Amino acid sequence: MPVCFARVQTLHTDALVLRVVEFGESDRILHLLTPETAKLTAIAKGARRSKRRFGGTLDVFNHLRVGVVRRGISMARLEQAALVSASHEIRRDAARYAVACYLIELLDRLAPEGGARADARRLFSFALSALAALEARRPDARIRALLELRALDALGLRPELDACVRCGGGLGAGGVRFHVGEGGPLCAPCRQGVPEGATVAISLGTLRTLAQGLRFDVQALERLAMPAASIAEARRLLARFARFHLGVELQSERFLNEIIPSGEAAAG
Ligand SMILES: [Zn+2]
């Protein structure tokens, strides 16, 4: 009988903790986001029994430096973890915490395991800069919407915002309708025969502001002005668009909606 030698690979990388699940009597299972692999699921043996084993580093939002051993197709095993930075302000403030939980859950659900390294690096870099922005400043409804847009973009789900998603033509003047499943606005001729329920009303001004939101540095999004009516429109659109790709409501979404209602005016 042929003997199969599973290939053992040790990976030393930065990692962001997306989720921690208690497992058995003494272990934890971690969902990590890394710049090498995008999402990575790893078991931390003995993490519940011994606090010293990982030094209390295995918390959601923590940026770690980890050593992970992968053997064939079995689950990766966390061997070492050192804290690079923790998100103290996010843990102390309800608005920061609610947005961070939502973004992290979105990444946990939609980040691929493996895939192209350039995509993994882009996603990891977005996650770190979004958490840094939330550490630096309490988010309002506008920042919440813009960070959600950027998270979808980093996950490879960038909506079309500039032209008709079907024909690539201009959108004309006035209000347009955004097709949720096709991920972009429709011009007047392309809109004919499309059921209204498959679309969301949106103004050209809001589409333009969201397009600008894709060009700003994540840390600089606070400088992007957005009227209250645009924030409410953007939130409706992004909620429908995210839900379409997720297929479910995220656990953190209801909590976030209570802490930062959609129609809230931008602070400052
Ligand atoms: Zn068209």
PDB file of C-alpha atoms in Angstrom, residues 47-233:
ATOM      1  CA  ALA A  47      -5.738  27.606  24.843  1.00  0.00           C
ATOM      2  CA  ARG A  48      -8.603  27.271  27.323  1.00  0.00           C
ATOM      3  CA  ARG A  49      -6.681  25.260  29.872  1.00  0.00           C
ATOM      4  CA  SER A  50      -3.543  27.358  30.050  1.00  0.00           C
ATOM      5  CA  LYS A  51      -3.633  31.156  29.965  1.00  0.00           C
ATOM      6  CA  ARG A  52       0.148  31.220  29.618  1.00  0.00           C
ATOM      7  CA  ARG A  53       0.101  29.165  26.418  1.00  0.00           C
ATOM      8  CA  PHE A  54      -0.922  32.141  24.239  1.00  0.00           C
ATOM      9  CA  GLY A  55      -0.649  34.900  26.835  1.00  0.00           C
ATOM     10  CA  GLY A  56      -4.289  36.010  26.572  1.00  0.00           C
ATOM     11  CA  THR A  57      -3.798  37.227  22.989  1.00  0.00           C
ATOM     12  CA  LEU A  58      -6.595  35.258  21.318  1.00  0.00           C
ATOM     13  CA  ASP A  59      -9.321  37.922  21.249  1.00  0.00           C
ATOM     14  CA  VAL A  60     -11.368  39.260  18.365  1.00  0.00           C
ATOM     15  CA  PHE A  61      -9.909  42.468  16.766  1.00  0.00           C
ATOM     16  CA  ASN A  62      -6.380  41.655  18.002  1.00  0.00           C
ATOM     17  CA  HIS A  63      -3.555  42.022  15.513  1.00  0.00           C
ATOM     18  CA  LEU A  64      -1.115  39.189  16.168  1.00  0.00           C
ATOM     19  CA  ARG A  65       2.124  37.762  14.885  1.00  0.00           C
ATOM     20  CA  VAL A  66       1.490  34.020  14.639  1.00  0.00           C
ATOM     21  CA  GLY A  67       3.219  30.752  13.862  1.00  0.00           C
ATOM     22  CA  VAL A  68       0.863  28.225  12.269  1.00  0.00           C
ATOM     23  CA  VAL A  69       1.588  24.646  11.221  1.00  0.00           C
ATOM     24  CA  ARG A  70      -0.340  23.192   8.312  1.00  0.00           C
ATOM     25  CA  ARG A  71      -0.288  19.495   7.598  1.00  0.00           C
ATOM     26  CA  GLY A  72      -2.006  18.300   4.440  1.00  0.00           C
ATOM     27  CA  ILE A  73      -5.721  18.964   4.460  1.00  0.00           C
ATOM     28  CA  SER A  74      -6.198  18.840   8.236  1.00  0.00           C
ATOM     29  CA  MET A  75      -6.974  22.015  10.172  1.00  0.00           C
ATOM     30  CA  ALA A  76      -3.998  24.318  10.730  1.00  0.00           C
ATOM     31  CA  ARG A  77      -2.583  24.404  14.239  1.00  0.00           C
ATOM     32  CA  LEU A  78      -1.657  27.610  16.021  1.00  0.00           C
ATOM     33  CA  GLU A  79       1.744  27.177  17.685  1.00  0.00           C
ATOM     34  CA  GLN A  80       2.676  30.730  18.694  1.00  0.00           C
ATOM     35  CA  ALA A  81       0.911  34.050  18.994  1.00  0.00           C
ATOM     36  CA  ALA A  82       2.313  37.440  20.024  1.00  0.00           C
ATOM     37  CA  LEU A  83       0.260  40.583  20.301  1.00  0.00           C
ATOM     38  CA  VAL A  84       1.138  43.358  17.819  1.00  0.00           C
ATOM     39  CA  SER A  85      -1.740  45.654  18.781  1.00  0.00           C
ATOM     40  CA  ALA A  86      -5.098  45.506  20.532  1.00  0.00           C
ATOM     41  CA  SER A  87      -8.102  47.721  19.826  1.00  0.00           C
ATOM     42  CA  HIS A  88      -8.663  49.380  23.213  1.00  0.00           C
ATOM     43  CA  GLU A  89     -10.880  52.269  22.091  1.00  0.00           C
ATOM     44  CA  ILE A  90     -13.088  49.925  20.057  1.00  0.00           C
ATOM     45  CA  ARG A  91     -13.748  47.849  23.169  1.00  0.00           C
ATOM     46  CA  ARG A  92     -14.627  50.910  25.252  1.00  0.00           C
ATOM     47  CA  ASP A  93     -17.170  52.579  22.974  1.00  0.00           C
ATOM     48  CA  ALA A  94     -20.506  51.165  21.728  1.00  0.00           C
ATOM     49  CA  ALA A  95     -20.493  52.880  18.294  1.00  0.00           C
ATOM     50  CA  ARG A  96     -16.894  51.838  17.521  1.00  0.00           C
ATOM     51  CA  TYR A  97     -17.552  48.340  18.814  1.00  0.00           C
ATOM     52  CA  ALA A  98     -20.787  47.902  16.822  1.00  0.00           C
ATOM     53  CA  VAL A  99     -19.201  48.956  13.505  1.00  0.00           C
ATOM     54  CA  ALA A 100     -16.067  46.875  14.155  1.00  0.00           C
ATOM     55  CA  CYS A 101     -18.169  43.772  14.981  1.00  0.00           C
ATOM     56  CA  TYR A 102     -20.168  44.240  11.792  1.00  0.00           C
ATOM     57  CA  LEU A 103     -17.080  44.652   9.571  1.00  0.00           C
ATOM     58  CA  ILE A 104     -15.288  41.722  11.176  1.00  0.00           C
ATOM     59  CA  GLU A 105     -18.352  39.488  10.774  1.00  0.00           C
ATOM     60  CA  LEU A 106     -18.659  40.559   7.132  1.00  0.00           C
ATOM     61  CA  LEU A 107     -14.996  39.644   6.528  1.00  0.00           C
ATOM     62  CA  ASP A 108     -15.388  36.359   8.400  1.00  0.00           C
ATOM     63  CA  ARG A 109     -18.370  35.392   6.232  1.00  0.00           C
ATOM     64  CA  LEU A 110     -17.100  36.533   2.857  1.00  0.00           C
ATOM     65  CA  ALA A 111     -13.284  36.338   2.919  1.00  0.00           C
ATOM     66  CA  PRO A 112     -12.020  33.430   0.827  1.00  0.00           C
ATOM     67  CA  GLU A 113      -9.724  30.744   2.284  1.00  0.00           C
ATOM     68  CA  GLY A 114      -6.634  30.893   0.088  1.00  0.00           C
ATOM     69  CA  GLY A 115      -6.811  32.583  -3.293  1.00  0.00           C
ATOM     70  CA  ALA A 116      -4.453  35.106  -4.854  1.00  0.00           C
ATOM     71  CA  ARG A 117      -1.907  36.622  -2.478  1.00  0.00           C
ATOM     72  CA  ALA A 118      -2.437  40.140  -3.834  1.00  0.00           C
ATOM     73  CA  ASP A 119      -6.144  39.871  -2.907  1.00  0.00           C
ATOM     74  CA  ALA A 120      -5.283  38.560   0.560  1.00  0.00           C
ATOM     75  CA  ARG A 121      -2.848  41.443   1.148  1.00  0.00           C
ATOM     76  CA  ARG A 122      -5.418  44.011   0.010  1.00  0.00           C
ATOM     77  CA  LEU A 123      -8.071  42.539   2.297  1.00  0.00           C
ATOM     78  CA  PHE A 124      -5.724  42.393   5.295  1.00  0.00           C
ATOM     79  CA  SER A 125      -4.562  45.934   4.711  1.00  0.00           C
ATOM     80  CA  PHE A 126      -8.186  47.149   4.501  1.00  0.00           C
ATOM     81  CA  ALA A 127      -9.071  45.353   7.764  1.00  0.00           C
ATOM     82  CA  LEU A 128      -6.140  46.912   9.644  1.00  0.00           C
ATOM     83  CA  SER A 129      -6.838  50.416   8.335  1.00  0.00           C
ATOM     84  CA  ALA A 130     -10.581  50.150   9.100  1.00  0.00           C
ATOM     85  CA  LEU A 131      -9.844  49.130  12.703  1.00  0.00           C
ATOM     86  CA  ALA A 132      -7.266  51.935  12.975  1.00  0.00           C
ATOM     87  CA  ALA A 133      -9.862  54.451  11.709  1.00  0.00           C
ATOM     88  CA  LEU A 134     -12.360  53.211  14.316  1.00  0.00           C
ATOM     89  CA  GLU A 135      -9.699  53.421  17.036  1.00  0.00           C
ATOM     90  CA  ALA A 136      -8.963  57.013  16.050  1.00  0.00           C
ATOM     91  CA  ARG A 137     -12.513  58.358  15.773  1.00  0.00           C
ATOM     92  CA  ARG A 138     -16.044  57.416  16.795  1.00  0.00           C
ATOM     93  CA  PRO A 139     -18.006  56.509  13.633  1.00  0.00           C
ATOM     94  CA  ASP A 140     -21.289  58.150  12.601  1.00  0.00           C
ATOM     95  CA  ALA A 141     -23.802  56.826  10.048  1.00  0.00           C
ATOM     96  CA  ARG A 142     -21.721  58.261   7.188  1.00  0.00           C
ATOM     97  CA  ILE A 143     -18.485  56.517   8.244  1.00  0.00           C
ATOM     98  CA  ARG A 144     -20.441  53.339   8.875  1.00  0.00           C
ATOM     99  CA  ALA A 145     -21.760  53.407   5.273  1.00  0.00           C
ATOM    100  CA  LEU A 146     -18.387  54.288   3.751  1.00  0.00           C
ATOM    101  CA  LEU A 147     -16.557  51.556   5.670  1.00  0.00           C
ATOM    102  CA  GLU A 148     -19.172  49.021   4.618  1.00  0.00           C
ATOM    103  CA  LEU A 149     -18.681  50.062   0.987  1.00  0.00           C
ATOM    104  CA  ARG A 150     -14.902  49.724   1.361  1.00  0.00           C
ATOM    105  CA  ALA A 151     -15.237  46.318   3.020  1.00  0.00           C
ATOM    106  CA  LEU A 152     -17.333  45.044   0.096  1.00  0.00           C
ATOM    107  CA  ASP A 153     -14.783  46.508  -2.317  1.00  0.00           C
ATOM    108  CA  ALA A 154     -11.889  44.831  -0.460  1.00  0.00           C
ATOM    109  CA  LEU A 155     -13.803  41.536  -0.649  1.00  0.00           C
ATOM    110  CA  GLY A 156     -13.956  41.832  -4.450  1.00  0.00           C
ATOM    111  CA  LEU A 157     -17.599  42.992  -4.449  1.00  0.00           C
ATOM    112  CA  ARG A 158     -17.154  46.553  -5.697  1.00  0.00           C
ATOM    113  CA  PRO A 159     -20.494  47.881  -6.968  1.00  0.00           C
ATOM    114  CA  GLU A 160     -20.620  49.773 -10.272  1.00  0.00           C
ATOM    115  CA  LEU A 161     -21.255  53.426  -9.427  1.00  0.00           C
ATOM    116  CA  ASP A 162     -20.386  55.450 -12.548  1.00  0.00           C
ATOM    117  CA  ALA A 163     -22.298  53.994 -15.513  1.00  0.00           C
ATOM    118  CA  CYS A 164     -25.202  51.723 -16.403  1.00  0.00           C
ATOM    119  CA  VAL A 165     -24.236  48.213 -15.232  1.00  0.00           C
ATOM    120  CA  ARG A 166     -25.834  46.625 -18.335  1.00  0.00           C
ATOM    121  CA  CYS A 167     -24.862  48.798 -21.304  1.00  0.00           C
ATOM    122  CA  GLY A 168     -22.084  50.945 -19.818  1.00  0.00           C
ATOM    123  CA  GLY A 169     -23.948  54.062 -20.963  1.00  0.00           C
ATOM    124  CA  GLY A 170     -24.539  57.297 -19.076  1.00  0.00           C
ATOM    125  CA  LEU A 171     -27.237  57.531 -16.434  1.00  0.00           C
ATOM    126  CA  GLY A 172     -28.939  60.763 -17.529  1.00  0.00           C
ATOM    127  CA  ALA A 173     -30.235  63.248 -15.017  1.00  0.00           C
ATOM    128  CA  GLY A 174     -32.280  62.809 -11.853  1.00  0.00           C
ATOM    129  CA  GLY A 175     -32.800  59.660  -9.837  1.00  0.00           C
ATOM    130  CA  VAL A 176     -31.762  56.222 -11.047  1.00  0.00           C
ATOM    131  CA  ARG A 177     -32.379  52.692  -9.839  1.00  0.00           C
ATOM    132  CA  PHE A 178     -29.585  50.410  -8.655  1.00  0.00           C
ATOM    133  CA  HIS A 179     -30.002  46.745  -9.584  1.00  0.00           C
ATOM    134  CA  VAL A 180     -29.076  44.796  -6.424  1.00  0.00           C
ATOM    135  CA  GLY A 181     -28.293  41.456  -8.113  1.00  0.00           C
ATOM    136  CA  GLU A 182     -26.334  42.987 -10.998  1.00  0.00           C
ATOM    137  CA  GLY A 183     -24.512  45.363  -8.655  1.00  0.00           C
ATOM    138  CA  GLY A 184     -24.985  48.691 -10.402  1.00  0.00           C
ATOM    139  CA  PRO A 185     -27.359  51.390 -11.653  1.00  0.00           C
ATOM    140  CA  LEU A 186     -29.530  51.024 -14.751  1.00  0.00           C
ATOM    141  CA  CYS A 187     -30.068  53.708 -17.393  1.00  0.00           C
ATOM    142  CA  ALA A 188     -33.663  54.465 -18.440  1.00  0.00           C
ATOM    143  CA  PRO A 189     -33.793  52.101 -21.483  1.00  0.00           C
ATOM    144  CA  CYS A 190     -32.146  49.207 -19.574  1.00  0.00           C
ATOM    145  CA  ARG A 191     -34.545  49.694 -16.667  1.00  0.00           C
ATOM    146  CA  GLN A 192     -37.589  48.821 -18.768  1.00  0.00           C
ATOM    147  CA  GLY A 193     -39.241  45.581 -17.696  1.00  0.00           C
ATOM    148  CA  VAL A 194     -37.049  45.234 -14.552  1.00  0.00           C
ATOM    149  CA  PRO A 195     -39.225  44.620 -11.465  1.00  0.00           C
ATOM    150  CA  GLU A 196     -38.964  47.526  -9.050  1.00  0.00           C
ATOM    151  CA  GLY A 197     -38.397  45.120  -6.139  1.00  0.00           C
ATOM    152  CA  ALA A 198     -35.050  44.043  -7.677  1.00  0.00           C
ATOM    153  CA  THR A 199     -33.776  47.605  -7.491  1.00  0.00           C
ATOM    154  CA  VAL A 200     -33.187  50.426  -4.998  1.00  0.00           C
ATOM    155  CA  ALA A 201     -33.817  54.104  -5.766  1.00  0.00           C
ATOM    156  CA  ILE A 202     -30.693  56.241  -5.563  1.00  0.00           C
ATOM    157  CA  SER A 203     -29.745  59.740  -6.647  1.00  0.00           C
ATOM    158  CA  LEU A 204     -26.830  60.516  -8.940  1.00  0.00           C
ATOM    159  CA  GLY A 205     -25.329  62.685  -6.187  1.00  0.00           C
ATOM    160  CA  THR A 206     -25.185  59.734  -3.797  1.00  0.00           C
ATOM    161  CA  LEU A 207     -23.636  57.499  -6.461  1.00  0.00           C
ATOM    162  CA  ARG A 208     -20.974  60.148  -7.079  1.00  0.00           C
ATOM    163  CA  THR A 209     -20.188  60.474  -3.383  1.00  0.00           C
ATOM    164  CA  LEU A 210     -19.876  56.701  -3.004  1.00  0.00           C
ATOM    165  CA  ALA A 211     -17.574  56.592  -6.048  1.00  0.00           C
ATOM    166  CA  GLN A 212     -15.401  59.210  -4.318  1.00  0.00           C
ATOM    167  CA  GLY A 213     -15.486  57.065  -1.175  1.00  0.00           C
ATOM    168  CA  LEU A 214     -13.734  54.319  -3.129  1.00  0.00           C
ATOM    169  CA  ARG A 215     -10.884  56.656  -4.069  1.00  0.00           C
ATOM    170  CA  PHE A 216     -10.115  58.051  -0.600  1.00  0.00           C
ATOM    171  CA  ASP A 217      -7.647  56.485   1.819  1.00  0.00           C
ATOM    172  CA  VAL A 218      -9.651  54.611   4.485  1.00  0.00           C
ATOM    173  CA  GLN A 219      -8.096  56.859   7.153  1.00  0.00           C
ATOM    174  CA  ALA A 220      -9.186  59.974   5.215  1.00  0.00           C
ATOM    175  CA  LEU A 221     -12.850  58.982   4.719  1.00  0.00           C
ATOM    176  CA  GLU A 222     -13.875  61.300   7.555  1.00  0.00           C
ATOM    177  CA  ARG A 223     -13.092  64.241   5.244  1.00  0.00           C
ATOM    178  CA  LEU A 224     -15.729  63.146   2.697  1.00  0.00           C
ATOM    179  CA  ALA A 225     -18.873  65.276   3.191  1.00  0.00           C
ATOM    180  CA  MET A 226     -22.256  63.589   2.722  1.00  0.00           C
ATOM    181  CA  PRO A 227     -25.710  65.124   3.273  1.00  0.00           C
ATOM    182  CA  ALA A 228     -28.091  63.226   5.585  1.00  0.00           C
ATOM    183  CA  ALA A 229     -30.391  62.230   2.689  1.00  0.00           C
ATOM    184  CA  SER A 230     -27.422  60.674   0.845  1.00  0.00           C
ATOM    185  CA  ILE A 231     -26.350  58.745   3.930  1.00  0.00           C
ATOM    186  CA  ALA A 232     -29.826  57.240   4.263  1.00  0.00           C
ATOM    187  CA  GLU A 233     -29.893  56.320   0.541  1.00  0.00           C
TER     188      GLU A 233
END
